[in-house]
Short mmCIF file of C-alpha atoms in Angstrom, two decimals:
data_model
loop_
_atom_site.label_atom_id
_atom_site.label_comp_id
_atom_site.label_asym_id
_atom_site.label_seq_id
_atom_site.Cartn_x
_atom_site.Cartn_y
_atom_site.Cartn_z
CA UNK A 1 -80.46 -9.30 -119.16
CA UNK A 2 -80.03 -12.44 -121.22
CA UNK A 3 -81.94 -15.57 -122.05
CA UNK A 4 -80.92 -18.92 -123.53
CA UNK A 5 -78.74 -18.04 -126.51
CA UNK A 6 -79.25 -21.40 -128.18
CA UNK A 7 -83.05 -21.30 -128.18
CA UNK A 8 -84.90 -20.18 -131.32
CA UNK A 9 -85.38 -16.43 -131.40
CA UNK A 10 -88.99 -15.68 -130.44
CA UNK A 11 -91.24 -13.54 -132.56
CA UNK A 12 -91.10 -9.86 -131.69
CA UNK A 13 -94.54 -9.96 -130.11
CA UNK A 14 -93.43 -12.68 -127.72
CA UNK A 15 -90.49 -10.58 -126.59
CA UNK A 16 -92.74 -7.58 -126.00
CA UNK A 17 -95.24 -9.63 -124.01
CA UNK A 18 -92.56 -10.24 -121.36
CA UNK A 19 -93.41 -6.87 -119.82
CA UNK A 20 -97.18 -7.17 -120.03
CA UNK A 21 -97.73 -8.29 -116.44
CA UNK A 22 -95.73 -5.31 -115.20
CA UNK A 23 -97.77 -2.90 -117.30
CA UNK A 24 -101.14 -4.13 -116.07
CA UNK A 25 -100.95 -2.29 -112.77
CA UNK A 26 -100.05 1.04 -114.35
CA UNK A 27 -102.53 3.86 -114.87
CA UNK A 28 -101.25 4.73 -118.34
CA UNK A 29 -100.40 2.48 -121.28
CA UNK A 30 -96.68 1.97 -121.64
CA UNK A 31 -94.62 3.12 -124.58
CA UNK A 32 -92.80 0.13 -125.99
CA UNK A 33 -89.51 0.31 -127.85
CA UNK A 34 -87.33 -2.43 -129.35
CA UNK A 35 -83.66 -2.20 -130.41
CA UNK A 36 -81.67 -5.13 -131.84
CA UNK A 37 -78.10 -6.16 -131.24
CA UNK A 38 -75.63 -6.18 -134.08
CA UNK A 39 -72.96 -8.42 -135.59
CA UNK A 40 -69.95 -6.88 -137.30
CA UNK A 41 -69.13 -8.60 -140.61
CA UNK A 42 -66.05 -6.66 -141.76
CA UNK A 43 -64.30 -3.52 -140.57
CA UNK A 44 -62.91 -4.32 -137.14
CA UNK A 45 -62.03 -1.21 -135.08
CA UNK A 46 -62.38 0.99 -138.15
CA UNK A 47 -65.21 3.17 -136.89
CA UNK A 48 -63.16 5.44 -134.65
CA UNK A 49 -60.47 5.54 -137.37
CA UNK A 50 -62.94 7.12 -139.86
CA UNK A 51 -62.86 3.94 -141.93
CA UNK A 52 -65.44 1.64 -143.47
CA UNK A 53 -67.41 -1.06 -141.69
CA UNK A 54 -70.15 -3.59 -142.43
CA UNK A 55 -72.63 -5.03 -139.94
CA UNK A 56 -76.10 -6.51 -139.62
CA UNK A 57 -78.78 -6.13 -136.97
CA UNK A 58 -79.54 -9.54 -135.45
CA UNK A 59 -82.79 -11.18 -134.39
CA UNK A 60 -82.19 -10.64 -130.68
CA UNK A 61 -82.55 -7.37 -128.85
CA UNK A 62 -83.74 -5.27 -125.94
CA UNK A 63 -87.29 -4.14 -125.24
CA UNK A 64 -88.22 -1.19 -123.04
CA UNK A 65 -91.57 -0.46 -121.45
CA UNK A 66 -91.49 3.26 -120.63
CA UNK A 67 -93.68 5.88 -118.96
CA UNK A 68 -93.13 9.56 -118.16
CA UNK A 69 -93.34 10.57 -114.50
CA UNK A 70 -94.48 13.97 -113.22
CA UNK A 71 -92.23 14.15 -110.15
CA UNK A 72 -88.86 14.02 -111.93
CA UNK A 73 -88.05 10.61 -110.48
CA UNK A 74 -86.20 7.96 -112.49
CA UNK A 75 -87.09 4.33 -111.82
CA UNK A 76 -85.27 1.63 -113.79
CA UNK A 77 -85.95 -2.09 -113.54
CA UNK A 78 -83.85 -4.71 -115.33
CA UNK A 79 -86.31 -7.58 -115.21
CA UNK A 80 -83.98 -10.34 -116.41
CA UNK A 81 -81.28 -9.71 -113.81
CA UNK A 82 -83.65 -8.55 -111.04
CA UNK A 83 -81.91 -5.23 -110.47
CA UNK A 84 -83.32 -1.75 -109.88
CA UNK A 85 -82.05 1.81 -109.92
CA UNK A 86 -83.81 4.86 -108.49
CA UNK A 87 -82.73 8.46 -109.02
CA UNK A 88 -83.84 11.87 -110.25
CA UNK A 89 -83.61 13.66 -113.57
CA UNK A 90 -81.94 16.64 -111.85
CA UNK A 91 -79.13 14.44 -110.54
CA UNK A 92 -77.84 12.50 -113.52
CA UNK A 93 -74.47 10.89 -112.84
CA UNK A 94 -72.98 7.41 -113.28
CA UNK A 95 -74.01 4.82 -110.73
CA UNK A 96 -71.16 3.17 -108.83
CA UNK A 97 -73.27 0.11 -107.99
CA UNK A 98 -75.63 -0.43 -110.96
CA UNK A 99 -73.33 -0.30 -113.99
CA UNK A 100 -76.10 -1.55 -116.31
CA UNK A 101 -78.11 1.59 -115.50
CA UNK A 102 -75.32 3.87 -116.71
CA UNK A 103 -76.22 3.25 -120.35
CA UNK A 104 -79.70 4.64 -119.64
CA UNK A 105 -78.52 7.46 -117.39
CA UNK A 106 -75.84 8.47 -119.87
CA UNK A 107 -78.41 8.85 -122.64
CA UNK A 108 -80.68 10.92 -120.38
CA UNK A 109 -77.71 13.13 -119.45
CA UNK A 110 -76.89 13.73 -123.13
CA UNK A 111 -80.49 14.73 -123.85
CA UNK A 112 -80.38 17.31 -121.07
CA UNK A 113 -76.85 18.41 -121.96
CA UNK A 114 -77.92 19.15 -125.55
CA UNK A 115 -80.88 21.27 -124.47
CA UNK A 116 -83.57 18.60 -124.76
CA UNK A 117 -85.61 18.82 -121.57
CA UNK A 118 -86.75 15.68 -119.83
CA UNK A 119 -89.17 14.91 -117.05
CA UNK A 120 -88.98 11.88 -114.83
CA UNK A 121 -89.50 8.45 -116.32
CA UNK A 122 -89.72 4.78 -115.53
CA UNK A 123 -88.24 2.04 -117.70
CA UNK A 124 -88.69 -1.69 -117.48
CA UNK A 125 -86.04 -3.51 -119.47
CA UNK A 126 -86.17 -7.04 -120.83
CA UNK A 127 -83.82 -8.73 -123.26
CA UNK A 128 -83.06 -11.91 -125.15
CA UNK A 129 -79.70 -10.48 -126.22
CA UNK A 130 -76.84 -12.00 -124.22
CA UNK A 131 -74.56 -9.51 -122.52
CA UNK A 132 -70.85 -10.07 -123.14
CA UNK A 133 -71.41 -12.01 -126.38
CA UNK A 134 -70.01 -9.24 -128.56
CA UNK A 135 -73.44 -8.35 -129.97
CA UNK A 136 -73.53 -4.87 -128.42
CA UNK A 137 -76.22 -5.18 -125.81
CA UNK A 138 -74.95 -1.83 -124.52
CA UNK A 139 -75.70 0.02 -127.77
CA UNK A 140 -79.10 -1.69 -128.04
CA UNK A 141 -79.99 -0.42 -124.56
CA UNK A 142 -78.73 3.07 -125.40
CA UNK A 143 -80.67 3.24 -128.67
CA UNK A 144 -83.87 1.89 -127.11
CA UNK A 145 -83.55 4.45 -124.32
CA UNK A 146 -82.90 7.30 -126.75
CA UNK A 147 -85.94 6.41 -128.86
CA UNK A 148 -88.12 6.13 -125.76
CA UNK A 149 -87.02 9.49 -124.34
CA UNK A 150 -87.43 11.26 -127.67
CA UNK A 151 -90.93 9.85 -128.09
CA UNK A 152 -92.09 10.46 -124.51
CA UNK A 153 -90.85 14.04 -124.27
CA UNK A 154 -91.61 15.20 -127.80
CA UNK A 155 -88.10 15.62 -129.19
CA UNK A 156 -87.59 15.14 -132.91
CA UNK A 157 -84.04 13.86 -133.31
CA UNK A 158 -82.71 12.70 -136.66
CA UNK A 159 -81.16 9.22 -136.62
CA UNK A 160 -77.48 10.13 -136.80
CA UNK A 161 -77.89 12.68 -134.00
CA UNK A 162 -79.62 10.02 -131.91
CA UNK A 163 -76.75 7.61 -132.57
CA UNK A 164 -74.26 10.28 -131.48
CA UNK A 165 -76.18 10.83 -128.24
CA UNK A 166 -75.96 7.11 -127.53
CA UNK A 167 -72.26 7.01 -128.40
CA UNK A 168 -71.41 9.92 -126.13
CA UNK A 169 -73.38 8.28 -123.33
CA UNK A 170 -71.12 5.24 -123.59
CA UNK A 171 -68.01 7.43 -123.66
CA UNK A 172 -68.90 9.44 -120.59
CA UNK A 173 -70.98 7.12 -118.40
CA UNK A 174 -69.51 3.70 -119.27
CA UNK A 175 -65.93 4.76 -119.98
CA UNK A 176 -65.65 3.04 -123.38
CA UNK A 177 -64.42 5.24 -126.24
CA UNK A 178 -66.46 3.43 -128.89
CA UNK A 179 -67.08 4.54 -132.44
CA UNK A 180 -70.55 4.75 -133.99
CA UNK A 181 -70.76 1.28 -135.54
CA UNK A 182 -72.87 -0.28 -132.81
CA UNK A 183 -75.35 2.55 -132.40
CA UNK A 184 -75.88 3.10 -136.14
CA UNK A 185 -76.27 -0.63 -136.77
CA UNK A 186 -78.87 -1.02 -134.03
CA UNK A 187 -80.81 2.04 -135.15
CA UNK A 188 -80.52 2.22 -138.94
CA UNK A 189 -80.15 -1.33 -140.29
CA UNK A 190 -82.49 -2.61 -142.99
CA UNK A 191 -83.90 -6.12 -143.23
CA UNK A 192 -82.17 -8.50 -145.69
CA UNK A 193 -79.26 -6.06 -146.11
CA UNK A 194 -75.78 -5.50 -144.78
CA UNK A 195 -75.41 -2.05 -143.25
CA UNK A 196 -72.34 -0.44 -144.81
CA UNK A 197 -71.10 2.64 -142.94
CA UNK A 198 -68.55 5.22 -144.01
CA UNK A 199 -67.41 6.41 -140.62
CA UNK A 200 -65.98 9.66 -142.00
CA UNK A 201 -69.02 10.93 -143.88
CA UNK A 202 -71.43 8.82 -141.79
CA UNK A 203 -73.12 7.75 -145.00
CA UNK A 204 -75.13 4.59 -144.33
CA UNK A 205 -75.75 2.33 -147.32
CA UNK A 206 -77.81 -0.87 -147.31
CA UNK A 207 -76.16 -3.58 -149.41
CA UNK A 208 -78.40 -6.44 -150.49
CA UNK A 209 -77.30 -9.88 -149.30
CA UNK A 210 -77.24 -12.51 -152.07
CA UNK A 211 -79.13 -15.74 -151.53
CA UNK A 212 -77.31 -18.93 -150.66
CA UNK A 213 -75.81 -18.09 -147.28
CA UNK A 214 -76.92 -17.73 -143.66
CA UNK A 215 -75.23 -16.12 -140.68
CA UNK A 216 -74.41 -18.15 -137.59
CA UNK A 217 -73.25 -16.39 -134.42
CA UNK A 218 -71.23 -18.61 -132.08
CA UNK A 219 -70.68 -17.66 -128.44
CA UNK A 220 -68.01 -19.71 -126.61
CA UNK A 221 -68.69 -17.80 -123.38
CA UNK A 222 -65.27 -16.19 -123.40
CA UNK A 223 -64.59 -13.21 -121.16
CA UNK A 224 -65.64 -9.93 -122.75
CA UNK A 225 -65.05 -6.78 -120.75
CA UNK A 226 -63.89 -3.88 -122.89
CA UNK A 227 -64.05 -1.47 -119.99
CA UNK A 228 -60.92 -3.12 -118.55
CA UNK A 229 -58.86 -0.90 -120.84
CA UNK A 230 -57.87 -3.10 -123.77
CA UNK A 231 -60.29 -1.35 -126.13
CA UNK A 232 -59.13 2.11 -125.11
CA UNK A 233 -55.46 1.07 -125.47
CA UNK A 234 -56.06 -0.05 -129.06
CA UNK A 235 -57.70 3.26 -129.87
CA UNK A 236 -54.79 5.18 -128.35
CA UNK A 237 -52.30 3.18 -130.44
CA UNK A 238 -54.23 3.95 -133.62
CA UNK A 239 -54.38 7.65 -132.81
CA UNK A 240 -50.66 7.70 -132.03
CA UNK A 241 -49.86 6.01 -135.35
CA UNK A 242 -52.00 8.52 -137.26
CA UNK A 243 -50.23 11.44 -135.56
CA UNK A 244 -46.79 10.09 -136.44
CA UNK A 245 -47.87 9.54 -140.04
CA UNK A 246 -49.25 13.07 -140.24
CA UNK A 247 -52.80 12.08 -141.15
CA UNK A 248 -56.07 12.86 -139.32
CA UNK A 249 -57.10 9.20 -139.24
CA UNK A 250 -55.75 5.86 -140.38
CA UNK A 251 -58.46 5.97 -143.06
CA UNK A 252 -56.21 8.50 -144.82
CA UNK A 253 -53.38 6.09 -145.64
CA UNK A 254 -53.17 2.99 -147.83
CA UNK A 255 -51.47 -0.29 -147.04
CA UNK A 256 -48.70 0.53 -149.52
CA UNK A 257 -48.09 3.94 -147.95
CA UNK A 258 -48.09 2.41 -144.50
CA UNK A 259 -45.50 -0.16 -145.52
CA UNK A 260 -43.27 2.53 -147.01
CA UNK A 261 -43.31 4.48 -143.73
CA UNK A 262 -43.15 1.52 -141.39
CA UNK A 263 -39.91 2.67 -139.74
CA UNK A 264 -41.63 5.81 -138.42
CA UNK A 265 -43.77 3.72 -136.07
CA UNK A 266 -43.12 1.37 -133.21
CA UNK A 267 -43.77 -2.27 -134.02
CA UNK A 268 -47.01 -2.18 -132.03
CA UNK A 269 -48.24 0.98 -133.76
CA UNK A 270 -47.42 -0.50 -137.16
CA UNK A 271 -49.33 -3.71 -136.50
CA UNK A 272 -52.34 -1.87 -135.08
CA UNK A 273 -52.37 0.43 -138.11
CA UNK A 274 -51.90 -2.48 -140.54
CA UNK A 275 -55.01 -4.14 -139.15
CA UNK A 276 -57.19 -1.03 -139.38
CA UNK A 277 -55.98 0.02 -142.85
CA UNK A 278 -56.41 -3.54 -144.10
CA UNK A 279 -59.90 -3.74 -142.64
CA UNK A 280 -61.10 -0.66 -144.51
CA UNK A 281 -59.70 -2.14 -147.71
CA UNK A 282 -61.44 -5.45 -146.98
CA UNK A 283 -64.78 -3.69 -146.52
CA UNK A 284 -64.45 -2.05 -149.94
CA UNK A 285 -63.63 -5.42 -151.49
CA UNK A 286 -66.49 -7.00 -149.57
CA UNK A 287 -68.99 -4.53 -151.02
CA UNK A 288 -67.77 -5.40 -154.51
CA UNK A 289 -68.13 -9.10 -153.76
CA UNK A 290 -71.72 -8.73 -152.52
CA UNK A 291 -72.62 -6.69 -155.60
CA UNK A 292 -71.41 -9.63 -157.71
CA UNK A 293 -73.21 -12.18 -155.48
CA UNK A 294 -69.77 -13.62 -154.71
CA UNK A 295 -70.20 -15.05 -151.23
CA UNK A 296 -66.99 -17.08 -151.50
CA UNK A 297 -64.86 -13.96 -151.85
CA UNK A 298 -66.77 -12.23 -149.06
CA UNK A 299 -66.14 -15.21 -146.81
CA UNK A 300 -62.43 -15.26 -147.64
CA UNK A 301 -62.24 -11.62 -146.56
CA UNK A 302 -63.83 -12.59 -143.24
CA UNK A 303 -61.15 -15.23 -142.66
CA UNK A 304 -58.43 -12.69 -143.56
CA UNK A 305 -59.92 -10.24 -141.10
CA UNK A 306 -59.68 -12.73 -138.27
CA UNK A 307 -56.08 -13.59 -139.10
CA UNK A 308 -55.24 -9.90 -138.86
CA UNK A 309 -57.01 -9.67 -135.50
CA UNK A 310 -54.74 -12.44 -134.23
CA UNK A 311 -51.45 -11.24 -135.69
CA UNK A 312 -51.80 -7.47 -135.74
CA UNK A 313 -54.52 -6.15 -133.45
CA UNK A 314 -54.23 -8.89 -130.84
CA UNK A 315 -57.88 -8.65 -129.89
CA UNK A 316 -58.84 -12.28 -130.30
CA UNK A 317 -58.62 -15.02 -127.67
CA UNK A 318 -58.10 -18.82 -127.66
CA UNK A 319 -61.81 -19.61 -127.53
CA UNK A 320 -62.59 -17.52 -130.61
CA UNK A 321 -59.55 -18.84 -132.47
CA UNK A 322 -60.65 -22.41 -131.77
CA UNK A 323 -64.08 -21.69 -133.25
CA UNK A 324 -62.67 -20.00 -136.36
CA UNK A 325 -60.28 -22.92 -136.92
CA UNK A 326 -63.18 -25.37 -136.65
CA UNK A 327 -65.26 -23.21 -138.98
CA UNK A 328 -62.50 -23.16 -141.60
CA UNK A 329 -62.42 -26.97 -141.60
CA UNK A 330 -66.16 -27.29 -142.27
CA UNK A 331 -66.98 -27.59 -145.96
CA UNK A 332 -70.12 -25.53 -145.57
CA UNK A 333 -68.44 -22.49 -144.04
CA UNK A 334 -67.56 -19.65 -146.40
CA UNK A 335 -66.08 -17.30 -143.82
CA UNK A 336 -65.63 -16.72 -140.09
CA UNK A 337 -64.16 -14.07 -137.81
CA UNK A 338 -64.57 -12.49 -134.41
CA UNK A 339 -67.34 -9.92 -134.24
CA UNK A 340 -67.03 -6.61 -132.45
CA UNK A 341 -64.40 -5.28 -130.12
CA UNK A 342 -62.84 -8.65 -129.41
CA UNK A 343 -61.07 -9.93 -126.27
CA UNK A 344 -63.95 -12.40 -126.04
CA UNK A 345 -67.47 -12.24 -127.36
CA UNK A 346 -68.61 -14.25 -130.38
CA UNK A 347 -67.68 -15.26 -133.89
CA UNK A 348 -69.78 -14.44 -136.94
CA UNK A 349 -69.88 -17.15 -139.59
CA UNK A 350 -71.14 -17.17 -143.17
CA UNK A 351 -72.45 -20.66 -143.90
CA UNK A 352 -74.00 -22.20 -147.00
CA UNK A 353 -77.77 -22.37 -146.60
CA UNK A 354 -78.88 -25.81 -145.50
CA UNK A 355 -75.61 -26.67 -143.78
CA UNK A 356 -76.03 -24.60 -140.64
CA UNK A 357 -77.05 -27.52 -138.40
CA UNK A 358 -74.01 -29.66 -139.19
CA UNK A 359 -71.86 -26.55 -138.89
CA UNK A 360 -73.20 -25.80 -135.42
CA UNK A 361 -72.49 -29.36 -134.32
CA UNK A 362 -68.90 -29.04 -135.59
CA UNK A 363 -68.40 -25.89 -133.52
CA UNK A 364 -69.83 -27.52 -130.41
CA UNK A 365 -67.52 -30.49 -130.90
CA UNK A 366 -64.56 -28.11 -131.02
CA UNK A 367 -65.70 -26.03 -128.02
CA UNK A 368 -68.49 -27.72 -126.02
CA UNK A 369 -69.61 -24.56 -124.23
CA UNK A 370 -70.51 -22.92 -127.54
CA UNK A 371 -74.05 -21.65 -128.03
CA UNK A 372 -75.17 -20.68 -131.52
CA UNK A 373 -77.74 -18.43 -133.09
CA UNK A 374 -78.81 -18.47 -136.74
CA UNK A 375 -79.89 -14.98 -137.75
CA UNK A 376 -80.98 -13.14 -140.86
CA UNK A 377 -80.10 -9.51 -141.38
CA UNK A 378 -82.84 -7.66 -139.48
CA UNK A 379 -84.36 -4.20 -139.38
CA UNK A 380 -83.19 -1.63 -136.85
CA UNK A 381 -84.85 -0.19 -133.76
CA UNK A 382 -88.48 0.85 -133.68
CA UNK A 383 -91.14 2.39 -131.45
CA UNK A 384 -93.85 -0.24 -131.10
CA UNK A 385 -96.64 1.63 -129.34
#
């Protein structure tokens, strides 16, 4: 479900029109829902450690065209990849053959499992958000589905509860033990602001972005498949470290305390914990920097985050490291790091306004397969009609 990543992002209306020909034959007007992808700025793997994280919604996303059905049937069509799934609302279980459909089916299952009745439904899915680029196409699909089901079947669900439904769908139907960063960012982001999330209290705070910088997402087309187990292994290491340190989450310990108790952990547990604890501290410093309109300090924190991903969390890869090295050498780049779970995906770069074109050319010279997207901080998901 992806389109050319390097092409200018179309206006929202153009994205929505992609389903118009499919709607024309229907008896009822379709409900249309849009959910954006997200880019993580600071706070890598902190969400499931009850830490702090910062992200933005990007100007690419997923659009659903949805209708309720009276017979309980479920018909899903992924228009961009020419795949279909057919099932029934009374038989919700993961598909062994259509893994993309599991994000939809998982959300439907969570609605039913929490006492929110559903009828049958059809969804047509189109996207200009590349899968595997680390921009959380999975969460965008989950959030769009959740909004569509709530609207079609008359369920009032407050935003955090909706995000939790989407998260649990990914846990149980996709097998990825993700935190809430992706779902909250796709659903609750505000335009022109960084979305700052306290993953313990689930307080969501928009932080205004100072003028003078733009975000560039760079996709080297590196492998990105969290379901292979790397993501879940990192989470298990963090949880093991917290248990040995006698704290509920790694959020509950400082870098100084961690260093003092280093001998209580294996080397791997220590390095995983050092990354997560340091990331929460970097988010706090990043919020202070944005409040002071200090983009240089914010960018330096991004570089430090990536170095920790390499040395401590080991969730980067050669393609991403090559791009960050090239970014650091460009005079117009203030900061760069991997975005999201890692093991592939994309980098997020903070670049001085007006220098993004030369910056993009520098990245492509370093890694020719790179495709880039310039994005503002965008608003979260919405029901269109």
